[in-house]
PDB file of C-alpha atoms and ligand atoms in Angstrom:
ATOM      1  CA  MET A  16      20.235  18.352-174.967  1.00  0.00           C
ATOM      2  CA  ALA A  17      19.228  18.163-171.334  1.00  0.00           C
ATOM      3  CA  ILE A  18      22.460  19.095-169.561  1.00  0.00           C
ATOM      4  CA  GLU A  19      21.928  22.419-167.852  1.00  0.00           C
ATOM      5  CA  LYS A  20      24.175  24.583-165.697  1.00  0.00           C
ATOM      6  CA  VAL A  21      23.566  23.687-162.057  1.00  0.00           C
ATOM      7  CA  LYS A  22      23.572  27.373-161.122  1.00  0.00           C
ATOM      8  CA  THR A  23      20.666  27.868-163.547  1.00  0.00           C
ATOM      9  CA  ILE A  24      18.758  24.902-162.095  1.00  0.00           C
ATOM     10  CA  LEU A  25      19.279  26.261-158.579  1.00  0.00           C
ATOM     11  CA  GLU A  26      18.037  29.676-159.694  1.00  0.00           C
ATOM     12  CA  MET A  27      14.923  28.038-161.129  1.00  0.00           C
ATOM     13  CA  ALA A  28      14.314  26.342-157.783  1.00  0.00           C
ATOM     14  CA  ASP A  29      14.918  29.576-155.908  1.00  0.00           C
ATOM     15  CA  LYS A  30      12.436  31.458-158.088  1.00  0.00           C
ATOM     16  CA  ALA A  31       9.829  28.764-157.486  1.00  0.00           C
ATOM     17  CA  ASN A  32      10.534  28.815-153.733  1.00  0.00           C
ATOM     18  CA  THR A  33      11.425  25.135-153.758  1.00  0.00           C
ATOM     19  CA  ALA A  34      14.346  22.733-154.147  1.00  0.00           C
ATOM     20  CA  VAL A  35      15.763  20.568-156.884  1.00  0.00           C
ATOM     21  CA  LEU A  36      16.441  17.003-155.802  1.00  0.00           C
ATOM     22  CA  ALA A  37      19.954  15.649-156.211  1.00  0.00           C
ATOM     23  CA  PHE A  38      20.415  11.900-156.028  1.00  0.00           C
ATOM     24  CA  ASN A  39      23.556   9.918-155.234  1.00  0.00           C
ATOM     25  CA  CYS A  40      23.524   7.343-158.007  1.00  0.00           C
ATOM     26  CA  SER A  41      26.533   5.264-158.777  1.00  0.00           C
ATOM     27  CA  ASP A  42      25.839   2.917-161.645  1.00  0.00           C
ATOM     28  CA  PHE A  43      24.032   2.691-164.946  1.00  0.00           C
ATOM     29  CA  ASN A  44      20.759   1.370-163.494  1.00  0.00           C
ATOM     30  CA  MET A  45      20.584   4.048-160.822  1.00  0.00           C
ATOM     31  CA  ILE A  46      21.479   6.912-163.164  1.00  0.00           C
ATOM     32  CA  SER A  47      18.976   5.665-165.760  1.00  0.00           C
ATOM     33  CA  ALA A  48      16.251   5.464-163.112  1.00  0.00           C
ATOM     34  CA  VAL A  49      16.967   8.955-161.772  1.00  0.00           C
ATOM     35  CA  LEU A  50      16.664  10.385-165.271  1.00  0.00           C
ATOM     36  CA  GLN A  51      13.548   8.377-166.126  1.00  0.00           C
ATOM     37  CA  GLY A  52      11.848   9.282-162.843  1.00  0.00           C
ATOM     38  CA  ALA A  53      12.597  12.965-163.335  1.00  0.00           C
ATOM     39  CA  GLU A  54      11.473  12.850-166.963  1.00  0.00           C
ATOM     40  CA  LYS A  55       8.194  11.256-165.883  1.00  0.00           C
ATOM     41  CA  ALA A  56       7.740  13.954-163.224  1.00  0.00           C
ATOM     42  CA  ASN A  57       8.854  16.642-165.692  1.00  0.00           C
ATOM     43  CA  LYS A  58      11.251  18.119-163.143  1.00  0.00           C
ATOM     44  CA  PRO A  59      14.948  18.990-163.258  1.00  0.00           C
ATOM     45  CA  VAL A  60      17.294  16.670-161.415  1.00  0.00           C
ATOM     46  CA  LEU A  61      20.947  16.317-160.455  1.00  0.00           C
ATOM     47  CA  CYS A  62      22.949  13.085-160.639  1.00  0.00           C
ATOM     48  CA  MET A  63      25.640  13.000-157.979  1.00  0.00           C
ATOM     49  CA  LEU A  64      28.711  10.828-157.691  1.00  0.00           C
ATOM     50  CA  ASP A  65      29.954  10.472-154.120  1.00  0.00           C
ATOM     51  CA  PRO A  66      33.656   9.575-153.999  1.00  0.00           C
ATOM     52  CA  ARG A  67      33.006   7.817-150.684  1.00  0.00           C
ATOM     53  CA  HIS A  68      31.283   5.038-152.574  1.00  0.00           C
ATOM     54  CA  ALA A  69      34.705   3.513-152.802  1.00  0.00           C
ATOM     55  CA  THR A  70      33.867   0.164-154.342  1.00  0.00           C
ATOM     56  CA  PHE A  71      32.365   1.951-157.286  1.00  0.00           C
ATOM     57  CA  MET A  72      35.310   4.255-157.620  1.00  0.00           C
ATOM     58  CA  LYS A  73      37.650   1.290-157.771  1.00  0.00           C
ATOM     59  CA  TRP A  74      36.176   0.311-161.096  1.00  0.00           C
ATOM     60  CA  THR A  75      35.337   3.559-162.622  1.00  0.00           C
ATOM     61  CA  SER A  76      35.947   7.209-162.059  1.00  0.00           C
ATOM     62  CA  PRO A  77      34.493  10.579-162.972  1.00  0.00           C
ATOM     63  CA  ARG A  78      35.994   9.938-166.415  1.00  0.00           C
ATOM     64  CA  ILE A  79      33.375   7.243-166.989  1.00  0.00           C
ATOM     65  CA  TYR A  80      30.578   8.730-164.903  1.00  0.00           C
ATOM     66  CA  GLY A  81      30.555  12.174-166.554  1.00  0.00           C
ATOM     67  CA  PRO A  82      30.245  10.933-170.149  1.00  0.00           C
ATOM     68  CA  MET A  83      27.734   8.237-169.079  1.00  0.00           C
ATOM     69  CA  VAL A  84      25.374  10.786-167.530  1.00  0.00           C
ATOM     70  CA  ARG A  85      25.823  13.129-170.483  1.00  0.00           C
ATOM     71  CA  GLU A  86      24.980  10.367-172.947  1.00  0.00           C
ATOM     72  CA  LEU A  87      21.910   9.235-170.978  1.00  0.00           C
ATOM     73  CA  ALA A  88      20.764  12.832-170.484  1.00  0.00           C
ATOM     74  CA  GLU A  89      20.452  13.091-174.273  1.00  0.00           C
ATOM     75  CA  LYS A  90      17.428  10.821-173.967  1.00  0.00           C
ATOM     76  CA  VAL A  91      15.416  13.165-171.735  1.00  0.00           C
ATOM     77  CA  LYS A  92      14.063  16.683-172.078  1.00  0.00           C
ATOM     78  CA  ILE A  93      14.319  17.807-168.462  1.00  0.00           C
ATOM     79  CA  PRO A  94      17.357  19.840-167.278  1.00  0.00           C
ATOM     80  CA  VAL A  95      20.040  17.584-165.780  1.00  0.00           C
ATOM     81  CA  GLY A  96      23.091  18.540-163.744  1.00  0.00           C
ATOM     82  CA  ILE A  97      26.150  16.371-162.999  1.00  0.00           C
ATOM     83  CA  HIS A  98      27.635  16.918-159.590  1.00  0.00           C
ATOM     84  CA  LEU A  99      30.615  15.494-157.708  1.00  0.00           C
ATOM     85  CA  ASP A 100      29.529  15.192-154.087  1.00  0.00           C
ATOM     86  CA  HIS A 101      31.685  15.582-150.942  1.00  0.00           C
ATOM     87  CA  CYS A 102      35.175  15.840-152.343  1.00  0.00           C
ATOM     88  CA  THR A 103      38.323  16.851-150.507  1.00  0.00           C
ATOM     89  CA  ASP A 104      40.783  15.607-153.111  1.00  0.00           C
ATOM     90  CA  PHE A 105      41.969  18.366-155.400  1.00  0.00           C
ATOM     91  CA  ASN A 106      43.053  15.961-158.147  1.00  0.00           C
ATOM     92  CA  LEU A 107      39.700  14.228-158.169  1.00  0.00           C
ATOM     93  CA  LEU A 108      37.919  17.573-158.357  1.00  0.00           C
ATOM     94  CA  ILE A 109      39.949  18.470-161.427  1.00  0.00           C
ATOM     95  CA  THR A 110      39.353  15.055-162.986  1.00  0.00           C
ATOM     96  CA  ALA A 111      35.606  15.603-162.551  1.00  0.00           C
ATOM     97  CA  MET A 112      35.808  19.059-164.102  1.00  0.00           C
ATOM     98  CA  GLU A 113      37.684  17.599-167.074  1.00  0.00           C
ATOM     99  CA  SER A 114      35.124  14.799-167.388  1.00  0.00           C
ATOM    100  CA  GLY A 115      31.936  16.715-167.961  1.00  0.00           C
ATOM    101  CA  PHE A 116      30.758  17.341-164.407  1.00  0.00           C
ATOM    102  CA  ASN A 117      29.276  20.820-164.373  1.00  0.00           C
ATOM    103  CA  SER A 118      29.215  21.099-160.591  1.00  0.00           C
ATOM    104  CA  VAL A 119      31.443  19.905-157.750  1.00  0.00           C
ATOM    105  CA  MET A 120      31.329  20.056-153.978  1.00  0.00           C
ATOM    106  CA  TYR A 121      34.490  20.932-152.161  1.00  0.00           C
ATOM    107  CA  ASP A 122      33.872  19.717-148.623  1.00  0.00           C
ATOM    108  CA  GLY A 123      36.093  21.544-146.177  1.00  0.00           C
ATOM    109  CA  SER A 124      33.613  21.152-143.352  1.00  0.00           C
ATOM    110  CA  MET A 125      36.082  19.139-141.248  1.00  0.00           C
ATOM    111  CA  LEU A 126      38.637  21.939-141.374  1.00  0.00           C
ATOM    112  CA  THR A 127      38.796  25.210-139.495  1.00  0.00           C
ATOM    113  CA  PRO A 128      36.593  27.887-141.109  1.00  0.00           C
ATOM    114  CA  GLU A 129      39.756  29.701-142.256  1.00  0.00           C
ATOM    115  CA  GLU A 130      41.230  26.621-143.946  1.00  0.00           C
ATOM    116  CA  ASN A 131      37.836  25.762-145.402  1.00  0.00           C
ATOM    117  CA  LEU A 132      37.568  29.267-146.882  1.00  0.00           C
ATOM    118  CA  LYS A 133      41.108  29.201-148.260  1.00  0.00           C
ATOM    119  CA  ASN A 134      40.653  25.820-149.980  1.00  0.00           C
ATOM    120  CA  THR A 135      37.161  26.590-151.254  1.00  0.00           C
ATOM    121  CA  LYS A 136      38.496  29.788-152.823  1.00  0.00           C
ATOM    122  CA  GLU A 137      41.190  27.804-154.634  1.00  0.00           C
ATOM    123  CA  VAL A 138      38.673  25.287-155.954  1.00  0.00           C
ATOM    124  CA  VAL A 139      36.359  28.084-157.107  1.00  0.00           C
ATOM    125  CA  HIS A 140      39.293  29.718-158.888  1.00  0.00           C
ATOM    126  CA  VAL A 141      40.071  26.548-160.862  1.00  0.00           C
ATOM    127  CA  ALA A 142      36.407  25.688-161.435  1.00  0.00           C
ATOM    128  CA  LYS A 143      35.823  29.101-163.031  1.00  0.00           C
ATOM    129  CA  ALA A 144      38.242  28.184-165.798  1.00  0.00           C
ATOM    130  CA  PHE A 145      36.126  25.094-166.527  1.00  0.00           C
ATOM    131  CA  GLY A 146      32.800  26.930-166.173  1.00  0.00           C
ATOM    132  CA  VAL A 147      31.932  24.561-163.305  1.00  0.00           C
ATOM    133  CA  ASP A 148      29.818  25.530-160.286  1.00  0.00           C
ATOM    134  CA  VAL A 149      31.036  24.907-156.744  1.00  0.00           C
ATOM    135  CA  GLU A 150      29.098  23.900-153.647  1.00  0.00           C
ATOM    136  CA  ALA A 151      30.816  24.496-150.306  1.00  0.00           C
ATOM    137  CA  GLU A 152      29.876  23.410-146.806  1.00  0.00           C
ATOM    138  CA  LEU A 153      29.932  25.573-143.706  1.00  0.00           C
ATOM    139  CA  GLY A 154      29.266  23.931-140.384  1.00  0.00           C
ATOM    140  CA  HIS A 155      29.375  20.152-140.575  1.00  0.00           C
ATOM    141  CA  VAL A 156      26.698  17.637-141.532  1.00  0.00           C
ATOM    142  CA  GLY A 157      27.675  14.344-139.928  1.00  0.00           C
ATOM    143  CA  PHE A 158      26.314  10.813-139.953  1.00  0.00           C
ATOM    144  CA  ALA A 159      22.947   9.704-138.644  1.00  0.00           C
ATOM    145  CA  ASP A 160      24.297   6.553-137.011  1.00  0.00           C
ATOM    146  CA  ASN A 161      25.921   8.877-134.524  1.00  0.00           C
ATOM    147  CA  ALA A 162      22.921  10.730-133.033  1.00  0.00           C
ATOM    148  CA  LYS A 163      25.274  13.324-131.571  1.00  0.00           C
ATOM    149  CA  ASP A 164      26.217  14.499-135.091  1.00  0.00           C
ATOM    150  CA  GLN A 165      22.606  15.393-135.705  1.00  0.00           C
ATOM    151  CA  ASP A 166      22.018  17.199-132.404  1.00  0.00           C
ATOM    152  CA  ASP A 167      25.326  18.893-131.749  1.00  0.00           C
ATOM    153  CA  GLU A 168      24.629  22.583-132.315  1.00  0.00           C
ATOM    154  CA  ASP A 169      28.342  23.294-132.249  1.00  0.00           C
ATOM    155  CA  LEU A 170      28.456  21.637-135.665  1.00  0.00           C
ATOM    156  CA  TYR A 171      25.553  23.720-137.003  1.00  0.00           C
ATOM    157  CA  THR A 172      26.156  26.597-139.399  1.00  0.00           C
ATOM    158  CA  LYS A 173      26.415  29.942-137.657  1.00  0.00           C
ATOM    159  CA  PRO A 174      24.149  32.459-139.383  1.00  0.00           C
ATOM    160  CA  GLU A 175      26.595  35.309-138.798  1.00  0.00           C
ATOM    161  CA  THR A 176      29.356  33.519-140.748  1.00  0.00           C
ATOM    162  CA  ALA A 177      27.499  32.405-143.881  1.00  0.00           C
ATOM    163  CA  ALA A 178      27.350  35.614-145.927  1.00  0.00           C
ATOM    164  CA  ARG A 179      31.040  36.385-145.587  1.00  0.00           C
ATOM    165  CA  PHE A 180      31.969  32.793-146.458  1.00  0.00           C
ATOM    166  CA  VAL A 181      29.876  32.870-149.636  1.00  0.00           C
ATOM    167  CA  GLU A 182      31.140  36.290-150.656  1.00  0.00           C
ATOM    168  CA  GLU A 183      34.816  35.601-150.047  1.00  0.00           C
ATOM    169  CA  SER A 184      34.894  32.066-151.392  1.00  0.00           C
ATOM    170  CA  GLY A 185      32.820  32.811-154.495  1.00  0.00           C
ATOM    171  CA  CYS A 186      30.984  29.483-154.123  1.00  0.00           C
ATOM    172  CA  THR A 187      27.770  28.990-156.099  1.00  0.00           C
ATOM    173  CA  SER A 188      25.809  27.338-153.317  1.00  0.00           C
ATOM    174  CA  LEU A 189      26.264  26.568-149.650  1.00  0.00           C
ATOM    175  CA  ALA A 190      25.531  23.338-147.795  1.00  0.00           C
ATOM    176  CA  ILE A 191      24.491  24.103-144.252  1.00  0.00           C
ATOM    177  CA  ALA A 192      24.150  22.130-141.027  1.00  0.00           C
ATOM    178  CA  ILE A 193      20.775  22.586-139.353  1.00  0.00           C
ATOM    179  CA  GLY A 194      20.103  19.169-137.827  1.00  0.00           C
ATOM    180  CA  SER A 195      20.217  16.738-140.730  1.00  0.00           C
ATOM    181  CA  ALA A 196      22.734  13.898-141.095  1.00  0.00           C
ATOM    182  CA  HIS A 197      23.762  11.316-143.679  1.00  0.00           C
ATOM    183  CA  GLY A 198      22.357   7.790-143.632  1.00  0.00           C
ATOM    184  CA  PHE A 199      19.442   6.155-141.813  1.00  0.00           C
ATOM    185  CA  TYR A 200      18.190   8.287-138.935  1.00  0.00           C
ATOM    186  CA  LYS A 201      18.002   6.527-135.593  1.00  0.00           C
ATOM    187  CA  LYS A 202      15.676   9.229-134.357  1.00  0.00           C
ATOM    188  CA  THR A 203      13.515  11.620-136.309  1.00  0.00           C
ATOM    189  CA  PRO A 204      15.457  14.741-137.218  1.00  0.00           C
ATOM    190  CA  HIS A 205      14.128  18.140-136.223  1.00  0.00           C
ATOM    191  CA  LEU A 206      15.530  20.734-138.558  1.00  0.00           C
ATOM    192  CA  ASP A 207      16.459  24.040-136.962  1.00  0.00           C
ATOM    193  CA  LEU A 208      14.177  26.007-139.280  1.00  0.00           C
ATOM    194  CA  GLU A 209      14.671  29.224-137.323  1.00  0.00           C
ATOM    195  CA  ARG A 210      18.391  29.036-137.951  1.00  0.00           C
ATOM    196  CA  LEU A 211      17.709  28.304-141.613  1.00  0.00           C
ATOM    197  CA  SER A 212      15.657  31.497-141.915  1.00  0.00           C
ATOM    198  CA  GLU A 213      18.412  33.461-140.224  1.00  0.00           C
ATOM    199  CA  ILE A 214      21.053  32.081-142.599  1.00  0.00           C
ATOM    200  CA  ASN A 215      18.825  32.678-145.607  1.00  0.00           C
ATOM    201  CA  ALA A 216      18.277  36.294-144.567  1.00  0.00           C
ATOM    202  CA  THR A 217      22.017  36.956-144.772  1.00  0.00           C
ATOM    203  CA  THR A 218      22.791  35.576-148.230  1.00  0.00           C
ATOM    204  CA  ASP A 219      21.254  35.165-151.678  1.00  0.00           C
ATOM    205  CA  ALA A 220      23.244  31.972-152.299  1.00  0.00           C
ATOM    206  CA  PRO A 221      21.125  28.854-152.827  1.00  0.00           C
ATOM    207  CA  LEU A 222      21.320  26.723-149.693  1.00  0.00           C
ATOM    208  CA  VAL A 223      21.773  22.960-149.778  1.00  0.00           C
ATOM    209  CA  LEU A 224      20.431  20.370-147.354  1.00  0.00           C
ATOM    210  CA  HIS A 225      22.308  17.085-147.043  1.00  0.00           C
ATOM    211  CA  GLY A 226      20.997  13.901-145.460  1.00  0.00           C
ATOM    212  CA  GLY A 227      17.687  14.048-147.319  1.00  0.00           C
ATOM    213  CA  SER A 228      16.679  10.408-146.693  1.00  0.00           C
ATOM    214  CA  GLY A 229      14.171  10.140-143.877  1.00  0.00           C
ATOM    215  CA  ILE A 230      13.513  13.785-143.060  1.00  0.00           C
ATOM    216  CA  PRO A 231       9.740  14.179-142.634  1.00  0.00           C
ATOM    217  CA  ASP A 232       8.124  15.741-145.695  1.00  0.00           C
ATOM    218  CA  ASP A 233       6.446  18.519-143.725  1.00  0.00           C
ATOM    219  CA  GLN A 234       9.808  19.752-142.455  1.00  0.00           C
ATOM    220  CA  LEU A 235      11.320  19.578-145.919  1.00  0.00           C
ATOM    221  CA  LYS A 236       8.483  21.547-147.445  1.00  0.00           C
ATOM    222  CA  VAL A 237       8.975  24.357-144.914  1.00  0.00           C
ATOM    223  CA  ALA A 238      12.747  24.227-145.418  1.00  0.00           C
ATOM    224  CA  PHE A 239      12.258  24.662-149.170  1.00  0.00           C
ATOM    225  CA  THR A 240      10.293  27.867-148.595  1.00  0.00           C
ATOM    226  CA  ARG A 241      13.050  29.170-146.342  1.00  0.00           C
ATOM    227  CA  GLY A 242      15.970  28.968-148.742  1.00  0.00           C
ATOM    228  CA  ILE A 243      16.839  25.302-149.271  1.00  0.00           C
ATOM    229  CA  ASN A 244      17.114  25.043-153.063  1.00  0.00           C
ATOM    230  CA  LYS A 245      18.872  21.666-153.312  1.00  0.00           C
ATOM    231  CA  LEU A 246      18.090  18.506-151.378  1.00  0.00           C
ATOM    232  CA  ASN A 247      20.604  15.667-151.439  1.00  0.00           C
ATOM    233  CA  VAL A 248      19.216  12.147-151.285  1.00  0.00           C
ATOM    234  CA  GLY A 249      21.297   8.977-151.335  1.00  0.00           C
ATOM    235  CA  THR A 250      20.514   6.345-148.731  1.00  0.00           C
ATOM    236  CA  GLU A 251      16.892   5.869-149.793  1.00  0.00           C
ATOM    237  CA  LEU A 252      17.825   5.302-153.428  1.00  0.00           C
ATOM    238  CA  PHE A 253      20.537   2.780-152.565  1.00  0.00           C
ATOM    239  CA  TYR A 254      18.235   1.007-150.118  1.00  0.00           C
ATOM    240  CA  ASN A 255      15.480   0.785-152.712  1.00  0.00           C
ATOM    241  CA  TYR A 256      17.980  -0.727-155.126  1.00  0.00           C
ATOM    242  CA  LEU A 257      18.746  -3.422-152.563  1.00  0.00           C
ATOM    243  CA  LEU A 258      15.039  -4.039-151.931  1.00  0.00           C
ATOM    244  CA  SER A 259      14.458  -4.352-155.641  1.00  0.00           C
ATOM    245  CA  ALA A 260      17.209  -6.972-155.914  1.00  0.00           C
ATOM    246  CA  LYS A 261      15.768  -8.905-152.961  1.00  0.00           C
ATOM    247  CA  LYS A 262      12.267  -8.751-154.422  1.00  0.00           C
ATOM    248  CA  TYR A 263      13.550  -9.998-157.761  1.00  0.00           C
ATOM    249  CA  CYS A 264      15.474 -12.860-156.207  1.00  0.00           C
ATOM    250  CA  ASN A 265      12.480 -13.916-154.130  1.00  0.00           C
ATOM    251  CA  ALA A 266       9.913 -13.733-156.913  1.00  0.00           C
ATOM    252  CA  GLU A 267       8.779 -17.275-157.641  1.00  0.00           C
ATOM    253  CA  THR A 268       7.876 -16.544-161.215  1.00  0.00           C
ATOM    254  CA  THR A 269      11.110 -14.841-162.159  1.00  0.00           C
ATOM    255  CA  ASP A 270      14.164 -16.821-162.962  1.00  0.00           C
ATOM    256  CA  ASN A 271      15.416 -14.809-165.876  1.00  0.00           C
ATOM    257  CA  MET A 272      18.542 -13.035-164.714  1.00  0.00           C
ATOM    258  CA  PHE A 273      18.634 -10.923-167.850  1.00  0.00           C
ATOM    259  CA  ASP A 274      15.506  -9.059-166.798  1.00  0.00           C
ATOM    260  CA  PHE A 275      16.902  -7.824-163.494  1.00  0.00           C
ATOM    261  CA  PRO A 276      18.468  -4.516-164.684  1.00  0.00           C
ATOM    262  CA  THR A 277      15.156  -3.477-166.258  1.00  0.00           C
ATOM    263  CA  ALA A 278      13.180  -4.537-163.192  1.00  0.00           C
ATOM    264  CA  ALA A 279      15.503  -2.572-160.887  1.00  0.00           C
ATOM    265  CA  GLN A 280      15.306   0.483-163.111  1.00  0.00           C
ATOM    266  CA  GLU A 281      11.512   0.316-163.039  1.00  0.00           C
ATOM    267  CA  ASP A 282      11.420   0.112-159.243  1.00  0.00           C
ATOM    268  CA  LEU A 283      13.891   2.960-158.813  1.00  0.00           C
ATOM    269  CA  THR A 284      12.155   5.103-161.423  1.00  0.00           C
ATOM    270  CA  GLU A 285       8.964   4.799-159.406  1.00  0.00           C
ATOM    271  CA  TYR A 286      10.772   5.727-156.187  1.00  0.00           C
ATOM    272  CA  VAL A 287      12.412   8.791-157.809  1.00  0.00           C
ATOM    273  CA  TYR A 288       9.148   9.871-159.418  1.00  0.00           C
ATOM    274  CA  ASN A 289       7.352   9.726-156.049  1.00  0.00           C
ATOM    275  CA  LYS A 290      10.197  11.399-154.150  1.00  0.00           C
ATOM    276  CA  LEU A 291      10.151  14.270-156.635  1.00  0.00           C
ATOM    277  CA  ASP A 292       6.677  15.100-155.379  1.00  0.00           C
ATOM    278  CA  LEU A 293       8.503  17.047-152.678  1.00  0.00           C
ATOM    279  CA  SER A 294       9.675  19.607-155.206  1.00  0.00           C
ATOM    280  CA  SER A 295       7.124  21.970-156.667  1.00  0.00           C
ATOM    281  CA  LEU A 296       9.512  22.897-159.456  1.00  0.00           C
ATOM    282  CA  THR A 297       7.665  22.506-162.739  1.00  0.00           C
ATOM    283  CA  LEU A 298       8.933  23.141-166.256  1.00  0.00           C
TER     284      LEU A 298
HETATM  285  P1  LIG B 303      21.394  10.540-147.442  1.00  0.00           P
HETATM  286  O1  LIG B 303      22.217   9.405-147.942  1.00  0.00           O
HETATM  287  O2  LIG B 303      21.233  10.530-145.971  1.00  0.00           O
HETATM  288  O3  LIG B 303      20.126  10.712-148.172  1.00  0.00           O
HETATM  289  O4  LIG B 303      22.252  11.866-147.731  1.00  0.00           O
HETATM  290  C1  LIG B 303      22.691  12.120-149.021  1.00  0.00           C
HETATM  291  C2  LIG B 303      23.615  13.272-149.053  1.00  0.00           C
HETATM  292  O5  LIG B 303      23.489  14.206-148.308  1.00  0.00           O
HETATM  293  C3  LIG B 303      24.692  13.237-150.027  1.00  0.00           C
HETATM  294  O6  LIG B 303      25.514  14.340-149.961  1.00  0.00           O
END
């Protein structure tokens, strides 16, 4: 049984002064590849469903995703967590908790800090009854296609506010804004590592970095030693899926459509295995 409490996985990462990688993966091939890549690397991993991947959500829901990851996780020995990413919908959060997700993110980062705290507290209260961990976000991590989101220090997490937020909300982990953004970066991000150290000095909570696709490895490695214990990666995995499909379609020798799912899984497994090099977490 490979499902492990996310809090425990984060504690393992914290002890090892590194981060666990959490991948947005939205279908069977992607989830299978994440688990196979992590098994090959012998490292824990988190599978994350992002409700913003709306076309996927139209056809399925946490009720399918949760059991699917749990079933697939039976095939591997590494610790696996199931996380609902960026959710603002209370009903969806509860559906995920009922469906085998052992971690959820309540994202109140667009709200005032007071409203964010109030709502996060409520989610934590409910999640406790399910034994589910809660990630919150303080400050706001925006989108990389808007360079301003990445550079606007007004959106960054204020070190003096983090400890109180964690304490009062009861969240398990805290996503912080220090110069990363979601999606393809138009210009190389420069993480505010000084700010990260300041935040980390105020709280024992594991810190989470979003927008993990395209941040230079050297910055990530420093960030991991300064309190980032979870790195979210999505865009790179999805893009590699697309590349795999293109490669398959263009291959002159391949005209067997039935082989595509396996071929895509192999390509993505390799990507995940290599990406996991970033984490020094060993079992
Ligand atoms: P990327 O898609 O930029 O890797 O970000 C993923 C993420 O932060 C999901 O929460």
